[in-house]
PDB file of C-alpha atoms in Angstrom:
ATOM      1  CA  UNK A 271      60.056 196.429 182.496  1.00 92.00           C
ATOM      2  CA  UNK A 272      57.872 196.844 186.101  1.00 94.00           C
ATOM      3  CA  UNK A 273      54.975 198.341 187.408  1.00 94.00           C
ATOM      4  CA  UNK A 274      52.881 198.300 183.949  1.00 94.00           C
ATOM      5  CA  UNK A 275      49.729 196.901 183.707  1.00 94.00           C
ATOM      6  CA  UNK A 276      51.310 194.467 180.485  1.00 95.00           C
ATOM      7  CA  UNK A 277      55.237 194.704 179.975  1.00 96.00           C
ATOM      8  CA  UNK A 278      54.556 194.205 176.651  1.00 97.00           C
ATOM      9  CA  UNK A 279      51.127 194.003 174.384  1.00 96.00           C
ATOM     10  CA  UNK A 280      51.037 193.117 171.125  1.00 94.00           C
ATOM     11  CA  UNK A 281      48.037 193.641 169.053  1.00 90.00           C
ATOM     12  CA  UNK A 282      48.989 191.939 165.540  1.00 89.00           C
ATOM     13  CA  UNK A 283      47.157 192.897 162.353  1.00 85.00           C
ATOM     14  CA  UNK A 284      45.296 190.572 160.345  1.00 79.00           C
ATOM     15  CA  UNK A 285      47.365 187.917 158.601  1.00 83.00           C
ATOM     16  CA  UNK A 286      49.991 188.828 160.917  1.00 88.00           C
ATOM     17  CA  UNK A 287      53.242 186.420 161.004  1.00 90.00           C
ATOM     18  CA  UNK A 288      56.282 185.536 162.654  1.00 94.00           C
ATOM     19  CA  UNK A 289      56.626 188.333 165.456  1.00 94.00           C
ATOM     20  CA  UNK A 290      58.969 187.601 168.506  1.00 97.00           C
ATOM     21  CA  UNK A 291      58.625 189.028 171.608  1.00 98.00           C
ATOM     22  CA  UNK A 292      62.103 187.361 173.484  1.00 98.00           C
ATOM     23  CA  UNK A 293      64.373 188.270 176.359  1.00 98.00           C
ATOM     24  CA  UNK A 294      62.440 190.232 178.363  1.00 98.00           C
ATOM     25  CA  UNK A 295      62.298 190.838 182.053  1.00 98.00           C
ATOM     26  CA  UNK A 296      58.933 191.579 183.580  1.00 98.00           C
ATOM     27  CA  UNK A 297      58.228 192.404 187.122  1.00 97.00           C
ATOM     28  CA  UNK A 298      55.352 193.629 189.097  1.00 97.00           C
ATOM     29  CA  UNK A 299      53.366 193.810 185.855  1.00 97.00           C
ATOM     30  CA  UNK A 300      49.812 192.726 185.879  1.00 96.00           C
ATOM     31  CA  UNK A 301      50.301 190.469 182.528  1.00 97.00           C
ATOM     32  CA  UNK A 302      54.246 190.245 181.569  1.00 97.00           C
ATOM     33  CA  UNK A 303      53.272 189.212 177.581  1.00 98.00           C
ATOM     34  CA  UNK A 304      49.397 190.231 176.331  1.00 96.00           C
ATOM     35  CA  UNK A 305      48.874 189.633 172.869  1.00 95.00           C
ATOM     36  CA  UNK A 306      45.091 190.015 171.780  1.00 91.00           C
ATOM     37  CA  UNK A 307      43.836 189.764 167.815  1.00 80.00           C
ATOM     38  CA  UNK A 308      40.454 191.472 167.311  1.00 73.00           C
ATOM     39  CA  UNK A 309      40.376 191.345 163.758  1.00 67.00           C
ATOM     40  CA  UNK A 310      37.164 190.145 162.223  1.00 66.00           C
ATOM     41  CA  UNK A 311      39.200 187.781 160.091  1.00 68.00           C
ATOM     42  CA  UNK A 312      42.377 186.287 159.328  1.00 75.00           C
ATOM     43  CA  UNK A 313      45.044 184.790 160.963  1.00 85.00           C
ATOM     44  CA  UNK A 314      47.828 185.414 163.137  1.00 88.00           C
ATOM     45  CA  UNK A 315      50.783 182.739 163.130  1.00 92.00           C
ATOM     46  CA  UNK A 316      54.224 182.119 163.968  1.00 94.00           C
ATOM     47  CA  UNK A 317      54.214 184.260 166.914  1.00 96.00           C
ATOM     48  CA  UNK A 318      57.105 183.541 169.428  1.00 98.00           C
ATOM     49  CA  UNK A 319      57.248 184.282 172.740  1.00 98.00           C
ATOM     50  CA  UNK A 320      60.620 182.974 174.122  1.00 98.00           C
ATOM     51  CA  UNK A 321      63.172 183.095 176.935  1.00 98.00           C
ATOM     52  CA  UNK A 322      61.047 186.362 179.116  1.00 98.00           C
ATOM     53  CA  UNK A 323      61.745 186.180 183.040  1.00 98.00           C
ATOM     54  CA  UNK A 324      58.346 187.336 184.456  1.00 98.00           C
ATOM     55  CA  UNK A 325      57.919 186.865 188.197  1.00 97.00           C
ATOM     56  CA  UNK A 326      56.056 188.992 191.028  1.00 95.00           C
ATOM     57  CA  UNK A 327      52.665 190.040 189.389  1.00 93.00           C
ATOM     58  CA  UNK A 328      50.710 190.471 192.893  1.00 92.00           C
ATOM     59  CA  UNK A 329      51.125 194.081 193.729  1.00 94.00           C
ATOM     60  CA  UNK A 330      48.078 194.225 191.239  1.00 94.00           C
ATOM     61  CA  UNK A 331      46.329 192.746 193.710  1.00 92.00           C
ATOM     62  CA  UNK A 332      42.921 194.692 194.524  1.00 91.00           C
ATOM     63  CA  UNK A 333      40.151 193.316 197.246  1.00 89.00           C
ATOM     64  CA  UNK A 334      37.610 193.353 194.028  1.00 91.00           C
ATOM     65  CA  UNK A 335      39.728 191.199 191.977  1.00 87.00           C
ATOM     66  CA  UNK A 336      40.192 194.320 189.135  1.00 91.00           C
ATOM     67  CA  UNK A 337      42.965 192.760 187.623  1.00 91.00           C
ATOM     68  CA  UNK A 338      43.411 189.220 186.773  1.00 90.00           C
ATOM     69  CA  UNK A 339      47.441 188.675 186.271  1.00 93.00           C
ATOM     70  CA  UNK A 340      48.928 186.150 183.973  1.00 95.00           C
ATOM     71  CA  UNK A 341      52.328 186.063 182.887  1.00 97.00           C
ATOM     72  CA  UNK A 342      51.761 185.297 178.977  1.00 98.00           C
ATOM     73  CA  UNK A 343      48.387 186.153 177.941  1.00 96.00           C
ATOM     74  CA  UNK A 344      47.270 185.505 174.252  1.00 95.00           C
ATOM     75  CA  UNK A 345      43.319 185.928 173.426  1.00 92.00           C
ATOM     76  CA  UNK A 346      41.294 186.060 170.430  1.00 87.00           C
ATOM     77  CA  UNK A 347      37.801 188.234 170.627  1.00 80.00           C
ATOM     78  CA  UNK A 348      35.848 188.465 167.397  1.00 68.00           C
ATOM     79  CA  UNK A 349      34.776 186.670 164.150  1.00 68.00           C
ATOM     80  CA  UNK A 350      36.923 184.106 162.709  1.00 72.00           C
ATOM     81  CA  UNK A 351      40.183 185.920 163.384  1.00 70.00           C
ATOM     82  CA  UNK A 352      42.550 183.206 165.186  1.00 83.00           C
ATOM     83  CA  UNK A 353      46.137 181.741 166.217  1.00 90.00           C
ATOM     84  CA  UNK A 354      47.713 179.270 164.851  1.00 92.00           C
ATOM     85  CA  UNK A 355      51.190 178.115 165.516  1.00 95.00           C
ATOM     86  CA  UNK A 356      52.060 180.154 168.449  1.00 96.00           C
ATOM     87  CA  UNK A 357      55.222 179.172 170.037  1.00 98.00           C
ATOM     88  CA  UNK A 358      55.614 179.575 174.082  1.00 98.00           C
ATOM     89  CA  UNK A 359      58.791 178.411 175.045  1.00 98.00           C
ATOM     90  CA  UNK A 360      61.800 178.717 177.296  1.00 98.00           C
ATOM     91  CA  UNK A 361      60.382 181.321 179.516  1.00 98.00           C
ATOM     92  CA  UNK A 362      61.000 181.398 183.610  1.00 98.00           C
ATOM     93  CA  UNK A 363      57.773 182.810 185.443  1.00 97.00           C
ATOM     94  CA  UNK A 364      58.375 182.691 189.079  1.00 96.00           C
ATOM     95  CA  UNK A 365      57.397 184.080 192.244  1.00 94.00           C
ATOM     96  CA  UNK A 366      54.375 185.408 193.674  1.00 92.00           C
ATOM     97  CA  UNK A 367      51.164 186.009 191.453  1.00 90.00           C
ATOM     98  CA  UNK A 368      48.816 187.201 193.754  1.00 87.00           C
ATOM     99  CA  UNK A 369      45.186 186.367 194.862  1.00 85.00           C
ATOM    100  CA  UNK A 370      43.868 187.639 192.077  1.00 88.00           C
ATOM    101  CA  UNK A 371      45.618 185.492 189.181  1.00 87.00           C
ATOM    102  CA  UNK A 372      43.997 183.393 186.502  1.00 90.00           C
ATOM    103  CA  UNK A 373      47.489 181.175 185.162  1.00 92.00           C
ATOM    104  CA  UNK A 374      50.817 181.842 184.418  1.00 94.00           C
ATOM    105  CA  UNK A 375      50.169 180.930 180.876  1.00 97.00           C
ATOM    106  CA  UNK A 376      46.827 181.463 179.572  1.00 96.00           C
ATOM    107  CA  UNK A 377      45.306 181.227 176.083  1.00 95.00           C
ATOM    108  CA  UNK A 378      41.838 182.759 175.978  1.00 91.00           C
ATOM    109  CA  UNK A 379      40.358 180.985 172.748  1.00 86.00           C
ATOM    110  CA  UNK A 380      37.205 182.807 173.016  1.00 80.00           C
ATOM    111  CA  UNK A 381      36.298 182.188 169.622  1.00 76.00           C
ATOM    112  CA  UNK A 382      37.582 179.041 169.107  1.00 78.00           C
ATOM    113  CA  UNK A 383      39.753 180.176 166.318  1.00 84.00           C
ATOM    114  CA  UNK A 384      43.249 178.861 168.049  1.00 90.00           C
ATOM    115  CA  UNK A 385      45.084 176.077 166.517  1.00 92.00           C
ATOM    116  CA  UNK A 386      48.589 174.222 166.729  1.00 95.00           C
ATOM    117  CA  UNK A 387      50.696 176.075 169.559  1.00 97.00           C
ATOM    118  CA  UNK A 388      53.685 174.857 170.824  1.00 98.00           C
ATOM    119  CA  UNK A 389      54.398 175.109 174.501  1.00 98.00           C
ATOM    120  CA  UNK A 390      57.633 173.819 175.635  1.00 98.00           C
ATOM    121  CA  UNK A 391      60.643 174.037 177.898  1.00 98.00           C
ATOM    122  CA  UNK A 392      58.765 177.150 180.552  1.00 98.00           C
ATOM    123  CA  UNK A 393      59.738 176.922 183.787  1.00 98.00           C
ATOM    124  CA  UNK A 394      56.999 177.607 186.181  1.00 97.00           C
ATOM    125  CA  UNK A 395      57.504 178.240 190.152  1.00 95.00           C
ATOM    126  CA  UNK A 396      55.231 179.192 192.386  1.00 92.00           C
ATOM    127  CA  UNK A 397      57.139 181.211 195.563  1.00 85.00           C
ATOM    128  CA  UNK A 398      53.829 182.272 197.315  1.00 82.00           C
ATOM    129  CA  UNK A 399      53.108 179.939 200.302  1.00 69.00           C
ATOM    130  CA  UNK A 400      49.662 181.302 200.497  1.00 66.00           C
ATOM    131  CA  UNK A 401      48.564 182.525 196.895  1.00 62.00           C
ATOM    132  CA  UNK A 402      48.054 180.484 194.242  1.00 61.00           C
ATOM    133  CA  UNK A 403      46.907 180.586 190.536  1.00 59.00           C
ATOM    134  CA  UNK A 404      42.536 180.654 190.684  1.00 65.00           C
ATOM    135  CA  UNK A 405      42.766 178.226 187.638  1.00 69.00           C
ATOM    136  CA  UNK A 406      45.697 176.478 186.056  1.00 85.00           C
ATOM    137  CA  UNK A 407      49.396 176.903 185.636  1.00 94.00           C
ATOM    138  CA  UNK A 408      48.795 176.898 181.635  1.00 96.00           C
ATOM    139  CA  UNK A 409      45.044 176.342 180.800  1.00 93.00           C
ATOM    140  CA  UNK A 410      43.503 177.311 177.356  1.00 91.00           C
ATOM    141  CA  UNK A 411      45.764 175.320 175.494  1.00 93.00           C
ATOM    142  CA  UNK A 412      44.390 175.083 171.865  1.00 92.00           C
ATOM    143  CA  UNK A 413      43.154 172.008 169.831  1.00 91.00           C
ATOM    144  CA  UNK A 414      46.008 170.480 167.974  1.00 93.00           C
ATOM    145  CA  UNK A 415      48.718 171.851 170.623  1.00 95.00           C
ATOM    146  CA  UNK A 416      51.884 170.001 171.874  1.00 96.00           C
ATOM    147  CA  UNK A 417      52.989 170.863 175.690  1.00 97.00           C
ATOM    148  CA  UNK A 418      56.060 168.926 176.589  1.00 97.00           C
ATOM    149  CA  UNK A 419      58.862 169.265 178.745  1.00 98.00           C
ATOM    150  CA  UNK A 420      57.679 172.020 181.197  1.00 98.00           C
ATOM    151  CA  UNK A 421      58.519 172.255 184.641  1.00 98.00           C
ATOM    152  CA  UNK A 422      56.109 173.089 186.948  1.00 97.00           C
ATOM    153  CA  UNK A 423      55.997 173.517 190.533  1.00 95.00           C
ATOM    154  CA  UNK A 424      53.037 174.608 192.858  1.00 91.00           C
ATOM    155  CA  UNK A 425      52.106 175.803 196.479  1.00 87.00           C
ATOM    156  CA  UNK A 426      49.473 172.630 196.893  1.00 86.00           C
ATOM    157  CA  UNK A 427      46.909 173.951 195.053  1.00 85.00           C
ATOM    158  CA  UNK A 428      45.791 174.451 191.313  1.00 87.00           C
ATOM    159  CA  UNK A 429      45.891 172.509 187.764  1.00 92.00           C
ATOM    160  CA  UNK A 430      49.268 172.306 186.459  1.00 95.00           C
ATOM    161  CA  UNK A 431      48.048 171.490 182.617  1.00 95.00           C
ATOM    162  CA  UNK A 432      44.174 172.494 181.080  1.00 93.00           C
ATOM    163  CA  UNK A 433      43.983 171.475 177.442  1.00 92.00           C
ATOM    164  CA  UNK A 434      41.712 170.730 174.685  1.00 83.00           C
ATOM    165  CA  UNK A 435      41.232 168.354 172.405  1.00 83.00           C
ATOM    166  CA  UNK A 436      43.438 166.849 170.375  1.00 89.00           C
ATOM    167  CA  UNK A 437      46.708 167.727 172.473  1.00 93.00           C
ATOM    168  CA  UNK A 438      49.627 165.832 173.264  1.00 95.00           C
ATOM    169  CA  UNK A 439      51.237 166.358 176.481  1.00 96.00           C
ATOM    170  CA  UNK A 440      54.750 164.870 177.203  1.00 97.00           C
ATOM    171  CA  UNK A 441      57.510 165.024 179.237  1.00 98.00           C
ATOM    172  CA  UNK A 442      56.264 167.382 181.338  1.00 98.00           C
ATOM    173  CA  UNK A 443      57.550 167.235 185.052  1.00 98.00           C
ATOM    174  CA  UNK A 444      55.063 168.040 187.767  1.00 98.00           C
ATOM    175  CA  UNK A 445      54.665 168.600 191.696  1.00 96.00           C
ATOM    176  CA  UNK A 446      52.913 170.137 194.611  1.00 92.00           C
ATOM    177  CA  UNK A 447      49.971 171.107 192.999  1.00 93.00           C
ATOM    178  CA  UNK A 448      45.721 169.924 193.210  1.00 90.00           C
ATOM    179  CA  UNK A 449      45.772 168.507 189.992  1.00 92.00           C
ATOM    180  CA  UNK A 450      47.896 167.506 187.559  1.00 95.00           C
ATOM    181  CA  UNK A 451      46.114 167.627 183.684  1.00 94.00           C
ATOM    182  CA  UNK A 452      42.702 168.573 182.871  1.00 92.00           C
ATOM    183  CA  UNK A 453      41.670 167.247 179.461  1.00 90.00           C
ATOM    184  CA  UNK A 454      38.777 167.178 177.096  1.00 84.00           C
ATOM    185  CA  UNK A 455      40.130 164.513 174.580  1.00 81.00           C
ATOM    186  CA  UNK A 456      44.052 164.375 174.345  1.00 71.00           C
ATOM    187  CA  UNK A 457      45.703 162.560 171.463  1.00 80.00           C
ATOM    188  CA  UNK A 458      48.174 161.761 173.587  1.00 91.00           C
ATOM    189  CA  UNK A 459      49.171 161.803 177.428  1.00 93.00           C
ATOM    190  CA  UNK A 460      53.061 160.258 178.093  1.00 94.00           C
ATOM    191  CA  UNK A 461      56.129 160.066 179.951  1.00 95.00           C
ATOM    192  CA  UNK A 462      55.155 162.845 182.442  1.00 95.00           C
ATOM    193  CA  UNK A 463      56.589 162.889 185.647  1.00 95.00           C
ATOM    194  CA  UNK A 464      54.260 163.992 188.829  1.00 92.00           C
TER     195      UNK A 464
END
């Protein structure tokens, strides 16, 4: 899927479970994945988003930063509707993402209703020499979340890993990039490689 402003979005109703968006190929998309839950209440879980190739998001680029590409997006907006038990794994996003990116995967808790993801096994490469991510590789991970054995490789600048609290982060291997993890109070930090 190419040139769409999200390859695939995903809007789950409330009390939604177990959906699986997998084995994709996304390409010049402004987001590859975007799954947003609006629901006033209720919870989404189980949702998978596995093995998607999603590389080259910066033709969306626009001089007033219009579009903010990500390659897996997943964002709550209203009352007490939430996440829980999301699983990002396996996937290979690549390439060049622009001037105008925010991360490569981002979870926008904005009501603090996400819980318990599992993030393990991306691949993350950045092939821009000049263009970089404006925050982190993944950022918004949830309280309660596990991130382990990601590879992720940078241009020099930006956070490889932004979490909350309560994560564990492990096995994670790590280079060319500003900083490395960017906590608020992990359970646990171990046996990452930078």
């Amino acid at each position: 899927i190419y040139y769409t402003n999200a390859g695939v979005y995903y809007q789950p109703p409330s009390g939604a479970a177990n959906a699986l968006i997998t084995g994709n190929t996304f390409y010049y998309c402004n987001w590859g994945i975007g799954v947003g839950y609006s629901a006033s209440s209720g919870t989404a879980s189980g949702i998978k988003l596995t093995n998607n190739n999603i590389y080259d998001a910066y033709v969306w680029d626009t001089t007033t930063d219009a579009y903010h590409h990500n390659g897996i997006m997943v964002y709550d907006t209203s009352g007490t509707g939430g996440f829980t038990g999301v699983v990002e794994a396996n996937n290979y996003i690549h390439g060049n993402f622009g001037i105008n990116s925010t991360a490569w995967i981002f979870n926008d808790d904005n009501t603090r209703q996400m819980r318990n993801f599992l993030i393990y096994n991306n691949v993350l490469v950045n092939g821009s020499s000049i263009n970089t991510v404006n925050n982190d590789y993944i950022t918004g991970v949830p309280t309660g979340s596990q991130v382990y054995n990601n590879t992720i490789w940078g241009n020099g600048l930006g956070t490889a890993i932004s979490a909350s609290s309560r994560t564990t982060i492990e096995n994670n291997l790590i280079a060319n990039v500003k900083a490395f993890i960017a906590v608020t109070s992990p359970t646990l930090i171990d046996y990452n490689r930078y």
